[in-house]
Coordinates of C-alpha atoms and ligand atoms in Angstrom, one line a residue:
X1 CA 123.7 96.2 189.5
X2 CA 121.5 99.4 189.8
X3 CA 118.3 99.1 187.5
X4 CA 118.0 102.5 186.4
X5 CA 120.7 104.6 183.8
X6 CA 121.1 107.1 186.8
X7 CA 121.8 104.4 189.0
X8 CA 124.5 103.1 186.8
X9 CA 125.9 106.6 186.5
X10 CA 126.2 106.7 190.5
X11 CA 127.5 103.3 191.1
X12 CA 130.7 103.2 192.8
X13 CA 130.8 99.3 192.1
X14 CA 131.1 100.0 188.4
X15 CA 134.3 101.2 186.7
X16 CA 134.9 104.9 185.6
X17 CA 134.5 103.9 181.9
X18 CA 131.1 102.1 182.3
X19 CA 130.0 105.0 184.4
X20 CA 131.2 107.5 181.5
X21 CA 129.4 105.6 179.0
X22 CA 126.2 105.5 180.9
X23 CA 126.5 109.2 181.3
X24 CA 126.9 109.6 177.4
X25 CA 123.7 107.6 176.9
X26 CA 121.6 109.7 179.3
X27 CA 123.2 112.9 177.6
X28 CA 122.4 111.7 174.0
X29 CA 126.1 111.7 173.3
X30 CA 127.8 109.5 170.6
X31 CA 129.8 106.6 171.7
X32 CA 133.3 106.3 170.2
X33 CA 135.0 103.5 168.2
X34 CA 137.0 102.4 171.3
X35 CA 134.0 102.8 173.6
X36 CA 132.2 100.4 171.1
X37 CA 135.1 97.7 171.4
X38 CA 134.9 98.4 175.4
X39 CA 131.1 97.5 175.7
X40 CA 131.8 94.2 173.8
X41 CA 134.5 93.5 176.0
X42 CA 133.7 94.4 179.1
X43 CA 129.9 95.3 178.9
X44 CA 127.7 92.8 181.0
X45 CA 124.3 91.8 179.8
X46 CA 122.5 93.7 182.6
X47 CA 124.4 96.8 182.1
X48 CA 123.9 96.9 178.3
X49 CA 120.5 96.1 178.7
X50 CA 119.8 99.1 180.8
X51 CA 121.7 101.2 178.4
X52 CA 119.9 99.9 175.3
X53 CA 116.6 99.8 176.8
X54 CA 116.8 103.5 177.9
X55 CA 117.3 104.4 174.3
X56 CA 114.9 102.1 173.0
X57 CA 112.0 103.4 175.0
X58 CA 113.1 107.0 174.5
X59 CA 112.6 106.6 170.8
X60 CA 109.7 104.3 170.6
X61 CA 108.2 103.8 174.1
X62 CA 106.7 100.3 174.3
X63 CA 105.8 100.3 170.5
X64 CA 107.2 97.3 168.9
X65 CA 106.9 97.1 164.9
X66 CA 106.2 94.1 162.8
X67 CA 104.8 94.1 159.2
X68 CA 102.6 91.8 156.9
X69 CA 104.8 90.6 154.4
X70 CA 106.1 87.6 152.1
X71 CA 109.2 86.7 150.5
X72 CA 110.0 85.4 147.0
X73 CA 113.3 84.0 146.5
X74 CA 114.1 83.5 142.9
X75 CA 116.5 81.1 143.1
X76 CA 118.9 79.2 145.6
X77 CA 121.7 78.8 142.7
X78 CA 124.3 81.5 143.0
X79 CA 127.5 82.2 141.0
X80 CA 129.1 83.2 144.3
X81 CA 130.3 80.8 147.0
X82 CA 130.1 82.6 150.5
X83 CA 131.6 80.3 153.2
X84 CA 128.8 80.8 155.5
X85 CA 125.8 80.3 153.2
X86 CA 123.6 77.5 153.9
X87 CA 121.2 78.3 151.2
X88 CA 122.8 78.6 147.8
X89 CA 123.6 75.6 145.8
X90 CA 126.6 76.1 143.3
X91 CA 125.8 75.6 139.7
X92 CA 127.4 72.2 139.9
X93 CA 124.7 71.2 142.3
X94 CA 121.8 72.4 140.2
X95 CA 119.7 69.5 140.6
X96 CA 119.2 70.6 144.3
X97 CA 118.2 74.1 143.4
X98 CA 115.3 76.1 142.0
X99 CA 115.1 78.9 139.4
X100 CA 111.8 80.5 139.3
X101 CA 110.8 82.3 136.0
X102 CA 109.3 85.5 135.9
X103 CA 105.9 84.3 135.6
X104 CA 106.4 81.9 138.7
X105 CA 107.3 84.9 140.5
X106 CA 104.5 86.7 139.2
X107 CA 102.1 83.7 140.1
X108 CA 103.6 84.1 143.9
X109 CA 102.5 87.8 144.0
X110 CA 98.7 86.9 142.6
X111 CA 98.5 84.4 145.3
X112 CA 98.5 87.3 147.8
X113 CA 95.7 89.1 146.0
X114 CA 93.0 90.4 148.2
X115 CA 95.1 89.6 151.3
X116 CA 96.2 92.5 153.5
X117 CA 99.8 92.1 153.0
X118 CA 101.7 95.4 152.5
X119 CA 105.3 94.1 151.4
X120 CA 106.9 91.8 148.9
X121 CA 110.5 91.0 149.8
X122 CA 112.4 89.6 147.1
X123 CA 116.1 88.4 147.5
X124 CA 118.1 85.2 146.6
X125 CA 120.8 83.7 144.5
X126 CA 122.8 85.4 141.9
X127 CA 122.4 83.8 138.2
X128 CA 123.3 85.5 134.9
X129 CA 119.4 85.1 133.8
X130 CA 118.3 87.5 136.5
X131 CA 119.5 90.7 134.7
X132 CA 118.5 94.3 134.6
X133 CA 115.8 93.9 132.1
X134 CA 114.5 91.0 134.0
X135 CA 114.0 92.8 137.0
X136 CA 112.6 95.9 135.3
X137 CA 110.0 93.8 133.9
X138 CA 109.4 91.9 137.1
X139 CA 109.1 95.1 139.2
X140 CA 106.9 97.2 136.8
X141 CA 104.6 93.7 136.4
X142 CA 104.1 93.8 140.2
X143 CA 103.6 97.5 140.5
X144 CA 101.0 97.6 137.7
X145 CA 99.2 94.5 139.2
X146 CA 99.0 95.7 142.6
X147 CA 100.3 99.3 143.2
X148 CA 99.8 99.0 147.0
X149 CA 102.2 96.6 147.7
X150 CA 105.6 97.9 148.4
X151 CA 108.5 96.4 146.7
X152 CA 111.6 95.8 148.6
X153 CA 114.1 93.9 146.5
X154 CA 117.6 92.7 146.1
X155 CA 120.9 93.6 147.6
X156 CA 123.9 95.4 146.5
X157 CA 125.3 91.9 145.9
X158 CA 122.8 91.6 142.9
X159 CA 122.7 95.0 142.1
X160 CA 126.6 95.2 141.6
X161 CA 126.3 92.0 139.5
X162 CA 123.7 93.2 137.1
X163 CA 125.0 96.8 136.8
X164 CA 128.4 95.5 136.1
X165 CA 127.1 93.1 133.4
X166 CA 125.0 95.9 131.7
X167 CA 128.0 98.1 131.8
X168 CA 126.1 101.0 133.7
X169 CA 126.9 102.8 136.8
X170 CA 125.5 102.4 140.2
X171 CA 123.7 105.7 139.9
X172 CA 122.2 104.8 136.4
X173 CA 121.1 101.3 137.6
X174 CA 119.4 102.4 140.8
X175 CA 117.5 104.9 138.8
X176 CA 116.4 102.5 136.2
X177 CA 115.3 100.1 139.2
X178 CA 113.3 102.8 140.8
X179 CA 111.6 103.8 137.8
X180 CA 110.4 100.2 137.1
X181 CA 108.9 100.1 140.6
X182 CA 111.4 99.3 143.3
X183 CA 110.6 101.2 146.2
X184 CA 113.1 99.7 149.1
X185 CA 116.4 98.0 149.3
X186 CA 116.8 95.5 151.9
X187 CA 119.8 95.4 154.0
X188 CA 121.5 91.9 153.1
X189 CA 125.0 91.3 151.8
X190 CA 126.7 93.4 154.3
X191 CA 128.0 90.5 156.2
X192 CA 131.2 92.0 157.8
X193 CA 132.7 94.7 155.9
X194 CA 136.3 94.6 156.9
X195 CA 138.3 92.9 154.1
X196 CA 140.3 90.9 156.6
X197 CA 137.1 88.9 157.4
X198 CA 135.2 89.6 154.0
X199 CA 138.1 88.1 151.9
X200 CA 137.8 85.1 154.2
X201 CA 134.0 84.4 154.2
X202 CA 132.6 86.2 151.1
X203 CA 135.5 87.1 148.7
X204 CA 134.1 87.5 145.3
X205 CA 130.9 89.3 145.8
X206 CA 130.8 93.2 146.1
X207 CA 133.1 94.7 148.4
X208 CA 132.3 97.1 151.5
X209 CA 132.8 100.2 149.6
X210 CA 130.7 98.8 146.8
X211 CA 128.0 97.9 149.1
X212 CA 127.8 101.4 150.8
X213 CA 128.2 103.2 147.3
X214 CA 125.0 101.1 146.1
X215 CA 123.0 102.1 149.2
X216 CA 124.3 105.7 148.7
X217 CA 123.2 106.1 145.2
X218 CA 119.8 104.7 146.4
X219 CA 119.4 107.3 149.1
X220 CA 120.4 110.2 146.9
X221 CA 117.2 109.3 144.8
X222 CA 115.4 109.9 148.0
X223 CA 114.7 106.3 149.1
X224 CA 115.3 104.2 152.0
X225 CA 117.0 101.2 152.7
X226 CA 118.2 98.6 155.6
X227 CA 121.5 97.4 156.7
X228 CA 122.6 94.2 158.2
X229 CA 125.8 92.7 159.9
X230 CA 126.3 88.8 159.9
X231 CA 127.9 88.2 163.5
X232 CA 129.2 85.5 165.6
X233 CA 131.6 83.6 163.4
X234 CA 135.2 84.1 162.9
X235 CA 135.1 88.0 163.5
X236 CA 136.6 90.0 166.3
X237 CA 134.5 92.1 168.3
X238 CA 136.3 95.5 166.8
X239 CA 135.4 94.1 163.1
X240 CA 131.7 94.8 164.5
X241 CA 132.5 98.1 165.5
X242 CA 134.2 98.7 162.4
X243 CA 131.2 97.4 160.5
X244 CA 128.7 99.7 162.5
X245 CA 131.1 102.8 162.2
X246 CA 131.0 102.6 158.6
X247 CA 127.1 102.3 158.6
X248 CA 127.0 105.3 161.1
X249 CA 129.4 107.4 158.7
X250 CA 127.1 107.0 155.7
X251 CA 124.1 107.6 157.5
X252 CA 125.4 110.9 159.0
X253 CA 125.8 111.6 155.3
X254 CA 122.7 110.5 153.7
X255 CA 120.0 109.6 156.5
X256 CA 118.7 106.7 154.2
X257 CA 118.8 104.0 156.5
X258 CA 115.8 102.9 158.6
X259 CA 116.8 99.8 160.2
X260 CA 119.9 97.8 161.4
X261 CA 119.4 94.1 161.5
X262 CA 122.0 92.0 163.3
X263 CA 122.0 88.4 161.6
X264 CA 123.2 85.5 163.8
X265 CA 125.6 83.2 162.0
X266 CA 123.9 79.7 161.8
X267 CA 126.2 76.8 161.2
X268 CA 124.2 74.1 159.6
X269 CA 124.9 72.6 156.3
X270 CA 127.8 75.3 155.3
X271 CA 131.5 75.5 154.8
X272 CA 131.8 76.9 158.2
X273 CA 130.1 74.3 160.2
X274 CA 133.1 73.9 162.6
X275 CA 132.5 77.3 164.0
X276 CA 130.2 77.4 166.9
X277 CA 127.2 79.7 167.0
X278 CA 126.9 82.5 169.4
X279 CA 124.8 82.0 172.8
X280 CA 121.6 83.9 173.4
X281 CA 123.5 86.0 175.8
X282 CA 125.9 87.1 173.0
X283 CA 122.9 87.7 170.8
X284 CA 121.2 90.2 173.3
X285 CA 124.4 91.8 174.2
X286 CA 124.9 92.4 170.1
X287 CA 121.4 93.9 170.0
X288 CA 122.1 96.2 172.9
X289 CA 125.4 97.5 171.6
X290 CA 124.0 98.1 168.1
X291 CA 121.1 100.1 169.4
X292 CA 123.8 102.0 171.9
X293 CA 126.3 102.6 168.8
X294 CA 123.9 103.3 166.0
X295 CA 122.6 106.6 167.3
X296 CA 121.6 107.8 163.9
X297 CA 119.3 104.6 163.0
X298 CA 115.9 104.8 163.9
X299 CA 115.2 101.0 164.5
X300 CA 116.9 97.8 165.4
X301 CA 115.4 94.6 164.3
X302 CA 115.6 91.0 165.2
X303 CA 114.2 88.4 162.9
X304 CA 112.0 86.3 164.8
X305 CA 112.5 83.5 162.3
X306 CA 116.1 83.3 162.7
X307 CA 116.7 83.6 166.5
X308 CA 113.5 81.9 167.7
X309 CA 110.3 83.4 169.3
X310 CA 111.5 83.5 172.6
X311 CA 114.7 85.2 172.1
X312 CA 112.8 87.8 169.8
X313 CA 110.7 88.5 173.1
X314 CA 113.7 88.8 175.2
X315 CA 115.4 91.2 172.5
X316 CA 112.8 93.6 173.1
X317 CA 114.5 94.7 176.4
X318 CA 117.6 94.8 174.8
X319 CA 117.2 97.7 172.0
X320 CA 115.2 96.0 169.6
X321 CA 111.8 97.5 168.7
X322 CA 111.0 95.5 165.2
X323 CA 110.6 91.7 164.9
X324 CA 110.0 91.6 161.3
X325 CA 107.1 90.2 159.6
X326 CA 104.5 87.3 159.4
X327 CA 106.4 85.5 156.6
X328 CA 103.7 82.9 155.7
X329 CA 106.5 80.3 155.4
X330 CA 107.8 81.9 152.1
X331 CA 111.5 81.9 153.1
X332 CA 114.1 79.2 153.0
X333 CA 116.9 81.4 154.2
X334 CA 116.7 80.8 158.0
X335 CA 115.6 77.2 158.1
X336 CA 118.2 76.0 155.5
X337 CA 120.9 77.3 157.9
X338 CA 119.8 75.5 160.9
X339 CA 117.3 78.2 162.6
X340 CA 114.5 77.0 165.0
X341 CA 111.8 77.9 162.8
X342 CA 111.9 75.5 160.0
X343 CA 108.5 76.7 158.6
X344 CA 108.4 80.2 159.7
X345 CA 104.8 81.8 159.5
X346 CA 103.0 83.5 162.2
X347 CA 99.3 84.9 161.9
X348 CA 98.9 88.4 162.8
X349 CA 97.3 87.6 165.8
X350 CA 100.1 85.3 167.0
X351 CA 102.8 88.1 166.3
X352 CA 100.6 90.7 168.2
X353 CA 100.2 88.1 171.1
X354 CA 104.0 87.4 171.2
X355 CA 104.6 91.2 171.7
X356 CA 101.9 91.6 174.1
X357 CA 103.0 88.8 176.2
X358 CA 106.3 90.7 177.1
X359 CA 104.2 94.1 177.8
X360 CA 105.1 95.7 174.9
X361 CA 102.6 97.6 172.3
X362 CA 102.2 95.8 168.8
X363 CA 102.2 98.1 165.9
X364 CA 101.7 96.9 162.5
X365 CA 103.7 99.0 160.2
X366 CA 104.2 99.5 156.4
X367 CA 107.7 99.4 154.9
X368 CA 108.5 102.8 155.6
X369 CA 107.0 102.6 159.4
X370 CA 103.8 104.4 158.7
X371 CA 101.2 103.0 161.1
X372 CA 99.0 100.5 159.8
X373 CA 97.2 99.3 162.9
X374 CA 97.8 99.9 166.6
X375 CA 97.1 96.6 168.4
X376 CA 97.0 97.9 171.8
X377 CA 93.2 97.5 172.5
X378 CA 92.5 95.7 169.1
X379 CA 90.0 92.9 169.4
X380 CA 90.4 90.2 166.7
X381 CA 87.0 89.1 165.1
X382 CA 87.9 85.4 165.0
X383 CA 89.2 85.4 168.7
X384 CA 88.1 82.5 170.4
X385 CA 86.8 83.4 173.9
X386 CA 88.3 81.1 176.8
X387 CA 86.0 78.6 177.6
X388 CA 85.7 76.4 180.6
X389 CA 86.9 72.9 180.2
X390 CA 84.5 70.1 180.8
X391 CA 85.7 67.8 183.2
X392 CA 85.2 64.3 182.7
X393 CA 82.7 62.9 185.2
X394 CA 83.6 59.9 186.8
X395 CA 80.9 57.6 188.2
Ligands
LIG401 S1 125.2 84.6 150.6 FE1 124.2 85.1 148.8 S2 125.8 85.7 147.4 FE2 126.8 84.4 148.8 S3 126.6 82.4 148.3 FE3 124.7 82.6 149.5 S4 123.4 83.5 148.0 FE4 125.1 83.8 146.8

């Protein structure tokens, strides 16, 4: 296999379709739906890696982004019953759950006073007591307490539920959230958009159209959001392409998405435990195809806490340019689903080293991808210089 894009285009060993798609990538042309399916069905990892890495390096060079954040998960109880969810405990299992009060959540924020975190990420289960007035008060308390902390909170799953309960439109609801202090919307709750799959794995929560409509209203307010896709379970390849196609279409209209985050299905302790998980090869292929297909998304992110540190390093050669944040062991979403990281947290220094080990340049960003620190030549103050080990002396 040639190791450059031009080499792929000229290679007689590749099919005309493979060569045509490589030529499109070189010419910055959009890949069609059918070509997206072709890539999933016939794209081998080395081929996809060359295409995706070409796009990644053209956009970002070696820069690899991360942020310093912490999560608040208000509850793991949920009125919904998504089959893939290892995290939520239904209301009848209330004894296994937690339900934070407003003060509990505010105290978590205060724990970070004086620390250089730039983002609080708030997302969890859906319960009736967490309604529009509750979140208005929570956001404004955080905003007033710490105006420099970017509030990224709740997905359309929660918004659809609380706006319906409050009998207000999505447009009105998102306006109220923004006024209260919400600054970004994370990408969760998207799962797989196509009803053929969505009905089977997440049937009662917001539909694809509702998910997209809430993001559209948010973008109309001039704010940014992310998008995810839960892959590697019962969906077919074309469902993944359909999912990305819907995102690409909305992005053409609004330009409000920043980052696409493929989420690997994990099968521990949920109602789909019989479904095998995708391989690392498939995970990397999926990142690469996302980078190729979503030509109007700036960033592709891999959650290191979900796919392991080593796979996150590998993914940087397959289209990924962002590996999320330091986390500080504040999320249970990945560990409860069986992710390798049971207590996810890395110091900034560890994250920086992880990125440097594979020859990329670590860039700490804020939520909106403004550069906070370029760590290329950064010396950590507390760095322990290499020492010579004392050898035992044998008499
Ligand atoms: S995925 Fe979200 S909405 Fe679905 S059951 Fe789990 S917490 Fe609830």
